[in-house]
Amino acid sequence: MSATATSSTPPFDVDALLDDRDTRIIVCCGAGGVGKTTTAAALGVRATERGRDAVVITVDPARRLAQSMGLAELDNTPRSVPLPADGAPSAGTLHAMMLDMKRTFDETVEAHADPERARQILANPFYQSLSSSFSGTQEYMAMEKLGQLRQSGDWDLIIVDTPPSRSALDFLDAPKRLGRFLDGRLIKFLAAPAKTGAFRLIGAGVGMVTGIIGKIVGAQVLKDVQTFVTAFDAVFGGFQERAERTYRLLQAPGTAFIVVAAPESDALREASYFIDRLREDHMPLAGIVLNRVHRTAVRDLPPERGLAAAETLETSGEHPVAAAALRLHAERARVHERETRLREELTSAHPEVPVIDVPARPEDVHDLEGLREIGRALAD
Amino acid sequence: MVTGKGGTGKTTLATALALALASGGKKTLLVEVEGRQGIAQIFGRAPLPYEERKVADTPQGGQVYALAVDAEAALLEYLEMFYGMRRAGMALTRFGAVDFATTIAPGVRDVLLTGKATEAVRRRSGDQRRGDQDGSRQPHIYDAVVLDAPPTGRIAQFLNVNAEVAGLARVGSIHNHAAKVMQTIRSPQTAVHFVTTLEEMPTQETLDGIDEVRAVGLNVGTVMINMVREPFFAPEVMASAAEGEIDTEALIQGLKATRMDHPERMARELAEEMTDHARRLRTESAVRERLSGIDHPRFEIPFVDDDIAPAALFALADLLRDQGAR
């Protein structure tokens, strides 16, 4: 039996969310290091057990996740995850993939441009930097991939693990920022041939701006950017429009956000920001998954009493194992008290958001069975 | 440079390191670059501006300064410093060019962030800006600069700014600036320290990160193993507890001696906690085994079951110093 939190927050019914056939996209977001990827994978396994045909998109390059799903590695194409034969007859199927942002970008270009134009774009140095190392590209491509999978209609349920951004909010902002930049005034001016209307209107201002940028990054870069934007714009139309389309997909019915957190002050602060932001943007928040919650098995033994009892035994010089067990409990009880306090700070700020606690595990997840156990804990 | 996976205590240990290096009357600068205001939160104070501010005094007259670097502000400062173009910088902001240079252009943002930290490394007293050119006999302003760097997964890319920028900007002042930054980062004066816990994922990221950092020609410093738990029981008790074998009768006798209510039930519940503890530590010792293969110094920092209050930071700093951080 476990000690339970005293708060009156509604429990997060993960099974109900997975069972609802109208749920088509689940987005897991939260700070780095809170177990987001494992949560996404465990949700996939659980959904499959509940009869859904699910695909999990992860952005975590760690091989461990692939291996825990019985695959040597993951790539940019959904791969079938071999499920244990003892599953229920009604079980669905599970696929998993790892986002390769460059390949996704390349494929998007190849799918939309004629071969000659695609070749031009792919060879452009600015495009190569943009597609492999620009901040925001990973988020943009995660959205692009999500849009593609959703549009293909092959997937009953898509579960997305968001990139480990500088802050959780980057996931929502970066695609738009990249779109806004590529569509922006500056880049339009840069891309416009000299002496067109745009240039004459702004006159010397633009000349100065391009001059400074040229000084900072070098003139060749400007040329690369101009060539790229011209070619890309001809193929794709507005970047911003494209980013906004996927953004709207996130607001559509059938999408559910799950905020993943751990009972640590940094992670909870990020979770709190994210909850506020989702509400502002009318993004449907299904609930919070609180990972790595430490529980105590012993009921009704506050840390102070446990320590006092341990000291009594130590003074007497007898029962050393019992004394150490009481000290261990006192430490765990203090951790539990602290986590409960942090949890209540979050739930009192967001009393209407359902929460599910996932207990900390003494061992790391190695296989599907481990993911199934977390899936069960999620549905507890 | 201090890096680590999210949740491992990177900012806390970077702060403790800055305190440790300031002992004995030294002066250090603690720099953060991710806009999280983590340093301000640790010291329980208002968000730090883009300005070096004293955040702590250490015994024997040491001082720790802190700076939250903002890429946009750093760009404007950079333009003013090298071109005297503050007003032009403002115009750039209006055109979205600062977005271009700091958020979008690869490496430029990182060069600006690391550039600020490396400039502080080179700065000497008696000169405000170009300490590396004039007054080279003057002492350095800071005895050490500690950078709370991005997480392990991005550290090699973040620090390898020269390669990133060189790939795009082959000429131009940012290219020259990057070369200078890289010179300081590659020098023996700079080392990348990795913070990890005894869990598999942070440890794997640390091992990968060490390889990546070495591959781009940077120096690896120490591996700081954080939140190390001590066994509460003798090895033979730990071993059988991990298998779920516990002498519950002995626990019951001990609990009776302290007059606890329901000693039988409590003994069963304590046994559950013992098993959990023993399994966790068994996992941790397997992870520690993997870390023992690396040929860099390892520091160990014990688990603390509470928030790290400013006072506890000094204790952490002492711990780091005792293990050789100086």
XYZ file of C-alpha atoms in Angstrom:
706
model
C 0.000 0.000 0.000
C 1.226 3.464 -0.704
C 0.798 6.731 1.031
C -1.337 8.914 -1.228
C -1.313 12.625 -1.766
C -3.998 14.525 0.096
C -4.928 16.931 -2.676
C -8.402 16.993 -4.203
C -7.159 17.228 -7.807
C -9.147 15.036 -10.216
C -7.311 11.827 -11.169
C -6.104 11.670 -14.773
C -7.932 8.761 -16.448
C -5.368 7.779 -19.060
C -7.298 4.665 -20.168
C -10.399 6.746 -20.893
C -8.284 9.030 -23.093
C -6.747 6.071 -24.941
C -10.091 4.265 -25.278
C -11.754 7.296 -26.816
C -11.591 6.607 -30.563
C -11.849 10.335 -31.200
C -8.403 10.803 -29.643
C -6.131 10.790 -32.688
C -3.036 12.706 -31.535
C -1.373 12.803 -28.124
C 1.477 15.290 -27.608
C 3.781 14.735 -24.615
C 5.591 17.855 -23.501
C 7.664 18.973 -20.544
C 11.186 19.886 -19.411
C 14.259 17.795 -20.273
C 15.037 14.809 -18.067
C 11.524 14.164 -16.753
C 10.959 10.888 -18.612
C 8.989 12.289 -21.551
C 10.217 9.753 -24.079
C 9.579 6.795 -21.781
C 6.100 8.141 -21.054
C 5.340 8.441 -24.777
C 6.535 4.862 -25.375
C 4.579 3.509 -22.393
C 1.441 5.309 -23.628
C 1.960 3.625 -27.002
C 2.229 0.197 -25.402
C -0.803 0.839 -23.212
C -2.861 2.128 -26.177
C -2.007 -1.038 -28.065
C -3.197 -3.165 -25.162
C -6.458 -1.223 -25.299
C -6.924 -2.112 -28.964
C -5.546 0.995 -30.672
C -3.201 0.990 -33.671
C -0.613 3.435 -32.458
C 2.576 5.034 -33.739
C 5.064 6.713 -31.404
C 7.264 9.509 -32.807
C 10.277 10.034 -30.603
C 13.036 12.615 -30.938
C 15.358 10.963 -28.424
C 18.375 9.460 -30.200
C 19.042 7.096 -27.270
C 19.277 3.521 -28.540
C 17.920 2.301 -25.227
C 14.359 3.167 -26.183
C 14.560 1.249 -29.443
C 16.069 -1.691 -27.620
C 13.412 -1.631 -24.929
C 10.900 -2.079 -27.742
C 12.835 -4.999 -29.194
C 14.238 -3.046 -32.171
C 17.912 -2.626 -33.010
C 17.367 1.030 -33.773
C 14.748 3.502 -34.864
C 14.772 5.622 -37.993
C 12.615 8.120 -39.825
C 10.075 5.501 -40.962
C 7.581 3.905 -38.538
C 8.791 0.382 -37.714
C 6.589 -2.366 -36.353
C 7.244 -3.205 -32.704
C 7.011 -6.939 -32.020
C 4.482 -7.364 -29.223
C 4.471 -10.322 -26.839
C 2.252 -13.218 -27.893
C 0.500 -13.248 -24.518
C -1.304 -10.007 -25.342
C -5.071 -9.859 -25.404
C -6.645 -11.049 -28.689
C -8.158 -7.606 -29.117
C -4.741 -5.923 -28.931
C -3.830 -3.402 -31.619
C -0.506 -2.757 -33.312
C 2.429 -0.584 -32.337
C 4.909 1.257 -34.532
C 7.741 3.525 -33.505
C 9.987 5.980 -35.295
C 12.681 8.494 -34.470
C 12.514 11.899 -36.094
C 15.433 12.581 -38.425
C 14.953 16.276 -39.045
C 17.258 16.542 -42.046
C 15.713 13.557 -43.804
C 12.203 14.797 -43.068
C 13.097 18.190 -44.510
C 14.749 16.585 -47.569
C 11.752 14.340 -48.185
C 9.379 17.264 -47.864
C 11.375 19.143 -50.486
C 11.545 16.118 -52.798
C 7.825 15.480 -52.464
C 6.870 19.019 -53.440
C 9.479 20.244 -55.908
C 10.270 19.031 -59.411
C 13.568 17.068 -59.501
C 15.630 19.979 -60.841
C 14.390 22.481 -58.286
C 14.692 19.898 -55.482
C 18.311 19.294 -56.446
C 18.988 23.045 -56.359
C 17.438 23.414 -52.934
C 19.165 20.383 -51.423
C 22.565 21.568 -52.685
C 22.197 25.095 -51.296
C 24.588 25.710 -48.345
C 22.014 27.771 -46.520
C 19.473 24.971 -46.849
C 22.011 22.472 -45.553
C 22.603 24.532 -42.430
C 18.911 25.235 -42.035
C 17.953 21.576 -42.270
C 20.630 20.207 -39.989
C 21.513 22.660 -37.294
C 19.196 25.648 -37.087
C 17.482 26.125 -33.807
C 13.804 25.533 -34.357
C 14.156 23.155 -37.297
C 13.665 20.073 -35.152
C 10.426 21.451 -33.760
C 9.309 22.541 -37.223
C 10.030 19.102 -38.658
C 8.351 17.320 -35.737
C 5.230 19.273 -36.647
C 5.716 18.551 -40.348
C 6.051 14.816 -39.672
C 3.020 14.870 -37.426
C 1.043 16.599 -40.155
C 2.178 14.028 -42.735
C 1.294 11.032 -40.581
C -2.079 12.517 -39.692
C -2.851 13.274 -43.311
C -1.862 9.793 -44.496
C -4.819 8.429 -42.520
C -2.876 5.233 -41.792
C -2.730 5.825 -38.079
C -5.468 5.411 -35.577
C -3.445 7.132 -32.853
C -0.245 9.211 -33.105
C 1.779 9.805 -29.948
C 4.427 12.542 -30.175
C 7.386 13.036 -27.889
C 8.487 16.685 -28.184
C 12.110 17.783 -28.705
C 14.285 18.548 -25.686
C 14.095 22.292 -26.199
C 15.768 25.021 -24.242
C 12.366 25.549 -22.732
C 9.200 23.568 -23.207
C 7.573 26.563 -24.862
C 10.005 26.380 -27.783
C 7.998 23.485 -29.101
C 5.043 25.750 -29.764
C 7.018 28.825 -30.714
C 9.897 27.594 -32.835
C 7.915 26.456 -35.906
C 6.116 29.789 -36.046
C 9.313 31.698 -35.427
C 11.061 29.865 -38.225
C 8.048 30.409 -40.469
C 7.833 34.062 -39.561
C 11.523 34.530 -40.206
C 11.411 32.841 -43.605
C 8.358 34.852 -44.533
C 9.573 38.014 -42.901
C 10.179 41.416 -44.356
C 13.908 41.095 -44.062
C 14.215 37.894 -45.993
C 11.791 39.141 -48.664
C 14.026 42.150 -49.166
C 17.098 39.990 -49.198
C 15.521 37.695 -51.740
C 14.175 40.458 -53.950
C 16.304 41.319 -56.952
C 17.887 44.733 -56.628
C 15.978 47.843 -57.716
C 12.530 46.297 -57.422
C 9.733 48.178 -55.791
C 10.437 46.795 -52.390
C 13.958 48.090 -52.429
C 13.042 51.505 -53.710
C 10.395 51.885 -51.032
C 12.693 51.219 -48.170
C 15.628 52.789 -49.929
C 18.850 53.243 -48.044
C 17.514 51.487 -44.935
C 17.694 48.074 -46.505
C 21.066 48.742 -48.016
C 22.401 49.521 -44.590
C 20.815 46.455 -43.050
C 22.088 44.063 -45.679
C 25.450 45.759 -45.426
C 25.684 45.086 -41.712
C 24.482 41.535 -42.022
C 27.024 41.001 -44.760
C 29.694 42.328 -42.437
C 28.649 39.968 -39.680
C 28.088 36.750 -41.546
C 29.871 37.376 -44.829
C 28.401 38.297 -48.213
C 28.340 34.745 -49.556
C 25.832 33.785 -46.881
C 23.488 36.495 -48.051
C 23.715 35.200 -51.586
C 23.012 31.642 -50.459
C 20.013 32.840 -48.480
C 18.646 34.744 -51.463
C 18.963 31.771 -53.800
C 17.423 29.451 -51.267
C 14.444 31.623 -50.431
C 13.626 32.177 -54.084
C 13.717 28.466 -54.883
C 11.940 27.387 -51.741
C 9.204 29.991 -51.865
C 8.371 28.990 -55.434
C 7.799 25.432 -54.259
C 6.115 25.849 -50.927
C 4.437 29.211 -50.873
C 4.293 30.676 -47.422
C 6.323 29.035 -44.700
C 4.323 30.793 -42.097
C 1.082 29.529 -43.532
C 2.464 26.012 -43.437
C 3.549 26.362 -39.821
C 0.177 27.787 -38.913
C -1.631 24.882 -40.554
C 0.109 22.389 -38.283
C -0.461 24.719 -35.369
C -4.206 24.596 -36.055
C -4.010 20.805 -36.223
C -2.874 20.898 -32.609
C -5.935 22.912 -31.604
C -8.347 20.628 -33.485
C -10.608 18.176 -31.647
C -8.883 14.815 -31.458
C -5.605 16.264 -30.177
C -4.713 15.885 -26.517
C -1.704 17.381 -24.752
C -0.099 15.634 -21.811
C 2.307 17.623 -19.670
C 5.014 15.358 -18.279
C 6.833 16.449 -15.124
C 8.784 15.129 -12.171
C 8.444 16.335 -8.579
C 11.409 18.722 -8.789
C 11.044 22.480 -8.611
C 12.530 23.238 -12.060
C 10.442 20.613 -13.851
C 7.262 21.718 -12.084
C 7.886 25.365 -12.853
C 8.210 24.477 -16.541
C 5.049 22.363 -16.309
C 3.172 25.284 -14.805
C 4.286 27.675 -17.569
C 3.291 25.122 -20.142
C -0.184 24.614 -18.701
C -0.791 28.383 -18.776
C 0.473 28.605 -22.317
C -1.682 25.731 -23.565
C -4.724 27.426 -22.128
C -3.840 30.768 -23.726
C -3.445 29.081 -27.097
C -6.617 27.005 -26.763
C -4.684 23.765 -26.892
C -6.556 20.860 -25.297
C -4.726 19.726 -22.145
C -5.746 16.210 -21.064
C -3.698 16.015 -17.887
C -0.360 15.880 -16.109
C 1.804 12.788 -15.765
C 4.015 13.140 -12.703
C 6.909 10.716 -13.099
C 9.368 9.372 -10.541
C 7.163 10.025 -7.524
C 8.757 8.553 -4.400
C 6.356 6.846 -2.090
C 6.751 5.374 1.335
C 5.479 1.903 2.115
C 5.161 2.590 5.830
C 1.967 4.389 6.739
C 1.717 6.960 9.488
C 5.339 7.225 10.511
C 6.570 10.797 10.170
C 10.315 11.190 9.559
C 10.949 12.769 12.967
C 9.443 9.815 14.811
C 11.325 7.338 12.658
C 14.616 9.111 13.370
C 13.915 9.318 17.104
C 13.179 5.580 17.184
C 16.361 4.857 15.215
C 18.394 6.891 17.694
C 16.848 5.033 20.649
C 17.887 1.726 19.119
C 21.365 2.977 18.260
C 21.892 4.159 21.855
C 20.837 0.771 23.160
C 23.280 -0.858 20.747
C 20.718 -3.467 19.739
C 18.643 -4.198 16.606
C 21.024 -2.489 14.135
C 19.057 -3.553 11.055
C 15.796 -2.166 12.453
C 17.586 1.080 13.333
C 18.954 1.418 9.816
C 15.541 0.550 8.329
C 13.995 3.366 10.388
C 16.679 5.799 9.166
C 16.029 4.744 5.590
C 12.323 5.292 6.097
C 12.943 8.741 7.614
C 14.917 9.774 4.531
C 12.214 8.455 2.201
C 9.499 10.136 4.245
C 11.309 13.473 3.991
C 11.593 13.095 0.232
C 7.905 12.188 0.103
C 6.964 15.251 2.176
C 8.977 17.518 -0.082
C 7.503 16.047 -3.256
C 3.987 16.317 -1.827
C 4.591 19.976 -1.072
C 5.901 20.637 -4.602
C 2.990 18.697 -6.112
C 0.497 20.739 -4.133
C 2.071 23.986 -5.313
C 1.341 22.846 -8.862
C -2.163 21.507 -8.262
C -3.275 24.526 -6.246
C -2.225 26.746 -9.155
C -4.106 24.478 -11.599
C -6.840 22.762 -9.547
C -8.847 21.692 -12.591
C -6.070 19.777 -14.370
C -6.131 16.007 -13.744
C -2.917 14.423 -12.470
C -1.607 10.869 -12.409
C 1.451 9.910 -10.334
C 3.874 7.315 -11.671
C 6.004 5.842 -8.885
C 9.806 5.960 -9.148
C 11.198 2.584 -10.119
C 14.240 1.048 -8.479
C 15.456 -0.133 -11.894
C 15.632 1.462 -15.336
C 13.346 0.299 -18.155
C 14.970 -2.346 -20.363
C 12.209 -4.074 -22.241
C 8.588 -4.038 -23.309
C 7.582 -5.519 -19.974
C 9.039 -2.438 -18.258
C 7.052 -0.175 -20.605
C 3.917 -2.236 -19.951
C 4.402 -1.804 -16.215
C 4.667 1.958 -16.625
C 1.585 1.804 -18.849
C -0.269 0.044 -16.057
C 0.953 2.615 -13.532
C -0.332 5.358 -15.852
C -3.765 3.760 -15.836
C -3.752 3.121 -12.093
C 32.131 24.598 -18.742
C 29.603 22.553 -16.792
C 27.160 20.363 -18.690
C 24.738 17.572 -17.736
C 21.406 16.027 -18.664
C 18.293 17.861 -17.456
C 17.466 17.032 -13.850
C 20.993 16.019 -12.816
C 21.722 19.229 -10.906
C 23.942 20.935 -13.496
C 23.152 24.511 -12.406
C 23.531 23.666 -8.720
C 26.967 22.122 -9.236
C 28.090 24.904 -11.591
C 27.221 27.340 -8.812
C 29.008 25.247 -6.187
C 32.055 25.079 -8.461
C 32.106 28.883 -8.835
C 31.995 29.138 -5.017
C 34.736 26.515 -4.623
C 37.023 28.279 -7.085
C 36.455 31.601 -5.286
C 37.790 30.307 -1.983
C 40.978 31.804 -0.615
C 40.095 35.325 -1.714
C 39.662 34.611 -5.416
C 37.117 36.150 -7.760
C 34.972 34.057 -10.105
C 32.250 34.691 -12.658
C 29.302 32.331 -13.070
C 27.640 32.615 -16.479
C 24.315 31.230 -17.650
C 23.231 31.203 -21.278
C 19.845 29.549 -21.543
C 17.600 32.306 -20.259
C 16.283 30.141 -17.443
C 17.421 32.466 -14.635
C 18.596 29.361 -12.793
C 21.306 31.228 -10.870
C 18.840 33.819 -9.577
C 16.538 31.024 -8.431
C 19.330 29.200 -6.605
C 20.282 32.328 -4.684
C 16.617 33.218 -4.162
C 16.894 36.634 -5.781
C 15.304 38.689 -8.548
C 16.156 37.787 -12.174
C 19.693 38.790 -13.139
C 20.126 41.531 -15.741
C 22.630 41.379 -18.597
C 25.322 42.687 -16.311
C 27.929 41.161 -14.005
C 26.565 41.277 -10.469
C 28.033 39.998 -7.239
C 25.911 37.123 -5.906
C 28.039 35.718 -3.084
C 30.988 36.382 -0.778
C 33.075 33.404 0.220
C 35.239 33.068 3.360
C 38.613 34.852 3.182
C 37.281 37.565 0.931
C 36.420 35.570 -2.188
C 33.694 36.840 -4.494
C 31.334 35.207 -6.964
C 29.821 37.344 -9.711
C 27.032 36.154 -11.983
C 25.896 37.045 -15.481
C 22.865 35.921 -17.460
C 23.901 36.252 -21.104
C 21.213 37.167 -23.572
C 22.120 36.613 -27.225
C 20.273 39.664 -28.502
C 21.870 42.007 -25.981
C 25.247 40.424 -26.670
C 24.831 41.101 -30.397
C 23.993 44.757 -29.834
C 26.950 45.099 -27.491
C 29.165 43.384 -30.028
C 28.078 45.719 -32.830
C 28.711 48.730 -30.652
C 32.087 47.476 -29.475
C 33.485 46.599 -32.879
C 31.702 49.018 -35.178
C 30.342 51.717 -32.885
C 26.950 50.857 -34.347
C 24.494 50.915 -31.508
C 21.869 52.812 -33.502
C 22.306 50.520 -36.473
C 21.811 47.622 -34.090
C 18.460 49.059 -33.074
C 17.470 49.293 -36.742
C 18.416 45.659 -37.160
C 16.071 44.739 -34.343
C 13.246 46.448 -36.207
C 13.963 44.501 -39.371
C 14.047 41.185 -37.553
C 17.760 40.872 -38.275
C 18.551 40.166 -34.659
C 16.198 37.203 -34.898
C 18.157 36.232 -37.948
C 21.550 36.521 -36.334
C 20.738 35.078 -32.925
C 17.888 32.626 -33.294
C 18.175 31.395 -36.819
C 21.715 31.697 -38.085
C 23.497 28.594 -36.921
C 26.299 29.109 -34.520
C 26.053 32.897 -34.466
C 23.912 32.688 -31.380
C 26.324 30.248 -29.734
C 29.338 32.374 -30.678
C 27.739 35.375 -29.017
C 26.978 33.388 -25.859
C 30.358 31.690 -25.538
C 32.040 34.891 -26.750
C 30.818 36.748 -23.701
C 32.175 34.067 -21.356
C 35.552 33.779 -23.105
C 35.937 37.551 -23.181
C 35.574 37.503 -19.368
C 38.272 34.798 -19.213
C 40.736 36.995 -21.143
C 39.821 40.302 -19.525
C 42.533 41.959 -17.425
C 42.334 44.842 -15.006
C 43.038 48.296 -16.387
C 41.316 47.535 -19.660
C 37.593 47.523 -20.250
C 37.323 45.718 -23.510
C 40.291 44.247 -25.245
C 42.212 42.783 -22.368
C 43.914 40.354 -24.681
C 45.584 43.145 -26.627
C 46.683 45.677 -24.045
C 47.918 45.468 -20.506
C 48.871 41.844 -20.767
C 50.952 42.145 -17.608
C 47.956 43.227 -15.591
C 46.258 40.451 -13.576
C 43.085 38.849 -14.896
C 39.883 40.315 -13.524
C 38.474 36.845 -12.842
C 40.509 33.956 -11.489
C 38.008 31.573 -13.041
C 34.868 31.699 -15.182
C 32.267 28.946 -14.771
C 29.739 28.520 -17.576
C 26.466 26.770 -16.817
C 26.405 25.321 -20.327
C 23.570 23.715 -22.345
C 22.665 20.057 -21.637
C 24.961 17.148 -22.551
C 23.058 16.341 -25.740
C 23.939 19.719 -27.253
C 27.258 20.523 -25.618
C 29.665 19.527 -28.394
C 27.688 21.452 -31.006
C 27.391 24.447 -28.682
C 31.102 24.658 -27.981
C 32.298 23.791 -31.459
C 31.220 27.203 -32.674
C 34.188 27.688 -34.922
C 33.239 24.779 -37.141
C 29.593 25.784 -37.173
C 30.218 29.368 -38.130
C 33.062 28.616 -40.491
C 30.695 26.389 -42.443
C 28.435 29.313 -43.167
C 30.314 32.553 -42.772
C 33.691 32.071 -44.408
C 34.641 35.679 -43.952
C 33.260 38.563 -41.986
C 33.847 39.729 -38.459
C 31.763 36.988 -36.849
C 34.123 34.484 -38.417
C 37.125 36.169 -36.796
C 35.295 36.501 -33.537
C 34.488 32.770 -33.609
C 38.139 31.917 -34.178
C 39.146 33.871 -31.092
C 36.414 32.282 -28.987
C 37.515 28.861 -30.143
C 41.116 29.581 -29.260
C 40.152 30.180 -25.631
C 37.779 27.194 -25.523
C 40.413 24.859 -26.964
C 43.219 26.125 -24.723
C 44.368 24.101 -21.690
C 42.708 26.802 -19.555
C 39.270 25.476 -20.481
C 37.733 22.167 -19.463
C 34.275 20.664 -19.882
C 32.885 19.077 -16.713
C 30.038 16.575 -16.898
C 27.354 16.278 -14.234
C 25.549 12.958 -14.034
C 23.624 10.802 -11.614
C 24.000 7.052 -11.195
C 21.150 6.385 -13.612
C 21.521 4.780 -17.019
C 20.334 7.565 -19.294
C 22.328 10.468 -17.832
C 25.351 8.179 -17.681
C 25.019 7.097 -21.301
C 24.666 10.740 -22.341
C 27.769 11.573 -20.323
C 29.833 8.827 -21.970
C 28.599 9.919 -25.422
C 29.186 13.577 -24.542
C 32.774 12.910 -23.459
C 33.481 11.234 -26.801
C 31.865 14.081 -28.748
C 33.669 16.804 -26.806
C 37.007 15.060 -27.314
C 36.238 14.524 -30.992
C 35.951 18.280 -31.541
C 39.266 18.809 -29.761
C 38.116 20.118 -26.388
C 39.416 19.165 -22.931
C 37.326 17.030 -20.619
C 37.634 17.982 -16.953
C 35.924 15.968 -14.281
C 32.810 13.838 -14.111
C 30.699 14.982 -11.178
C 28.473 12.182 -9.983
C 25.588 13.835 -8.196
C 22.997 12.497 -5.749
C 25.029 9.472 -4.705
C 23.130 7.382 -2.179
C 24.926 5.565 0.620
C 23.815 2.058 1.539
C 21.935 2.011 4.835
C 22.848 -1.636 5.504
C 25.803 -3.983 5.525
C 26.630 -5.547 2.116
C 25.151 -8.978 2.965
C 21.885 -7.381 4.149
C 21.775 -5.269 0.952
C 22.368 -8.321 -1.235
C 19.568 -10.395 0.259
C 17.228 -7.376 0.511
C 17.599 -6.859 -3.246
C 16.263 -10.410 -3.655
C 13.383 -9.620 -1.315
C 14.831 -11.730 1.510
C 14.637 -9.815 4.751
C 14.685 -10.959 8.355
C 11.311 -9.463 9.235
C 11.423 -11.075 12.659
C 14.508 -8.995 13.586
C 12.682 -5.852 12.416
C 9.645 -6.756 14.523
C 11.830 -7.197 17.611
C 13.502 -3.835 16.987
C 10.163 -2.056 16.480
C 8.787 -3.625 19.650
C 11.813 -2.299 21.520
C 10.836 1.224 20.415
C 7.168 0.598 21.334
C 5.842 1.214 17.865
C 2.199 0.375 17.196
C 1.505 -2.543 14.812
C 5.132 -3.746 14.702
C 4.281 -6.716 12.423
C 2.656 -4.565 9.770
C 5.307 -1.890 10.013
C 8.081 -4.489 9.678
C 6.538 -5.748 6.420
C 6.305 -2.209 5.113
C 9.874 -1.375 6.152
C 10.998 -4.558 4.380
C 9.352 -3.267 1.192
C 11.302 -0.012 1.471
C 14.515 -1.944 2.126
C 14.044 -4.012 -1.030
C 13.382 -0.896 -3.098
C 16.484 0.773 -1.648
C 18.679 -2.295 -2.239
C 17.513 -2.633 -5.863
C 18.089 1.044 -6.558
C 21.629 0.809 -5.199
C 22.299 -2.387 -7.113
C 21.350 -0.542 -10.318
C 23.538 2.373 -9.242
C 26.588 0.225 -8.637
C 26.228 -1.299 -12.113
C 26.121 2.249 -13.535
C 29.103 3.299 -11.408
C 31.005 0.353 -12.883
C 30.509 1.837 -16.352
C 31.770 5.231 -15.201
C 34.859 3.689 -13.596
C 36.217 2.958 -17.073
C 36.742 6.620 -17.988
C 40.150 8.172 -17.438
C 39.021 11.501 -16.032
C 38.804 12.462 -12.359
C 35.449 11.673 -10.763
C 33.853 13.664 -7.965
C 31.017 12.236 -5.910
C 28.346 14.421 -4.340
C 25.990 12.776 -1.851
C 22.218 12.799 -2.194
C 20.490 15.568 -0.211
C 16.851 14.955 0.697
C 15.856 18.615 0.584
C 15.926 21.726 -1.591
C 19.417 23.170 -1.931
C 19.323 26.332 0.173
C 22.070 28.943 -0.385
C 23.806 27.746 2.811
C 23.972 24.193 1.462
C 25.772 25.517 -1.636
C 28.793 26.394 0.492
C 28.858 22.863 1.885
C 28.731 21.532 -1.692
C 31.563 23.898 -2.635
C 33.679 22.523 0.235
C 32.928 18.995 -0.950
C 34.127 19.834 -4.447
C 37.249 21.514 -3.097
C 38.061 18.537 -0.885
C 37.945 16.342 -3.974
C 40.327 18.575 -5.858
C 38.359 21.409 -7.492
C 40.650 24.423 -7.371
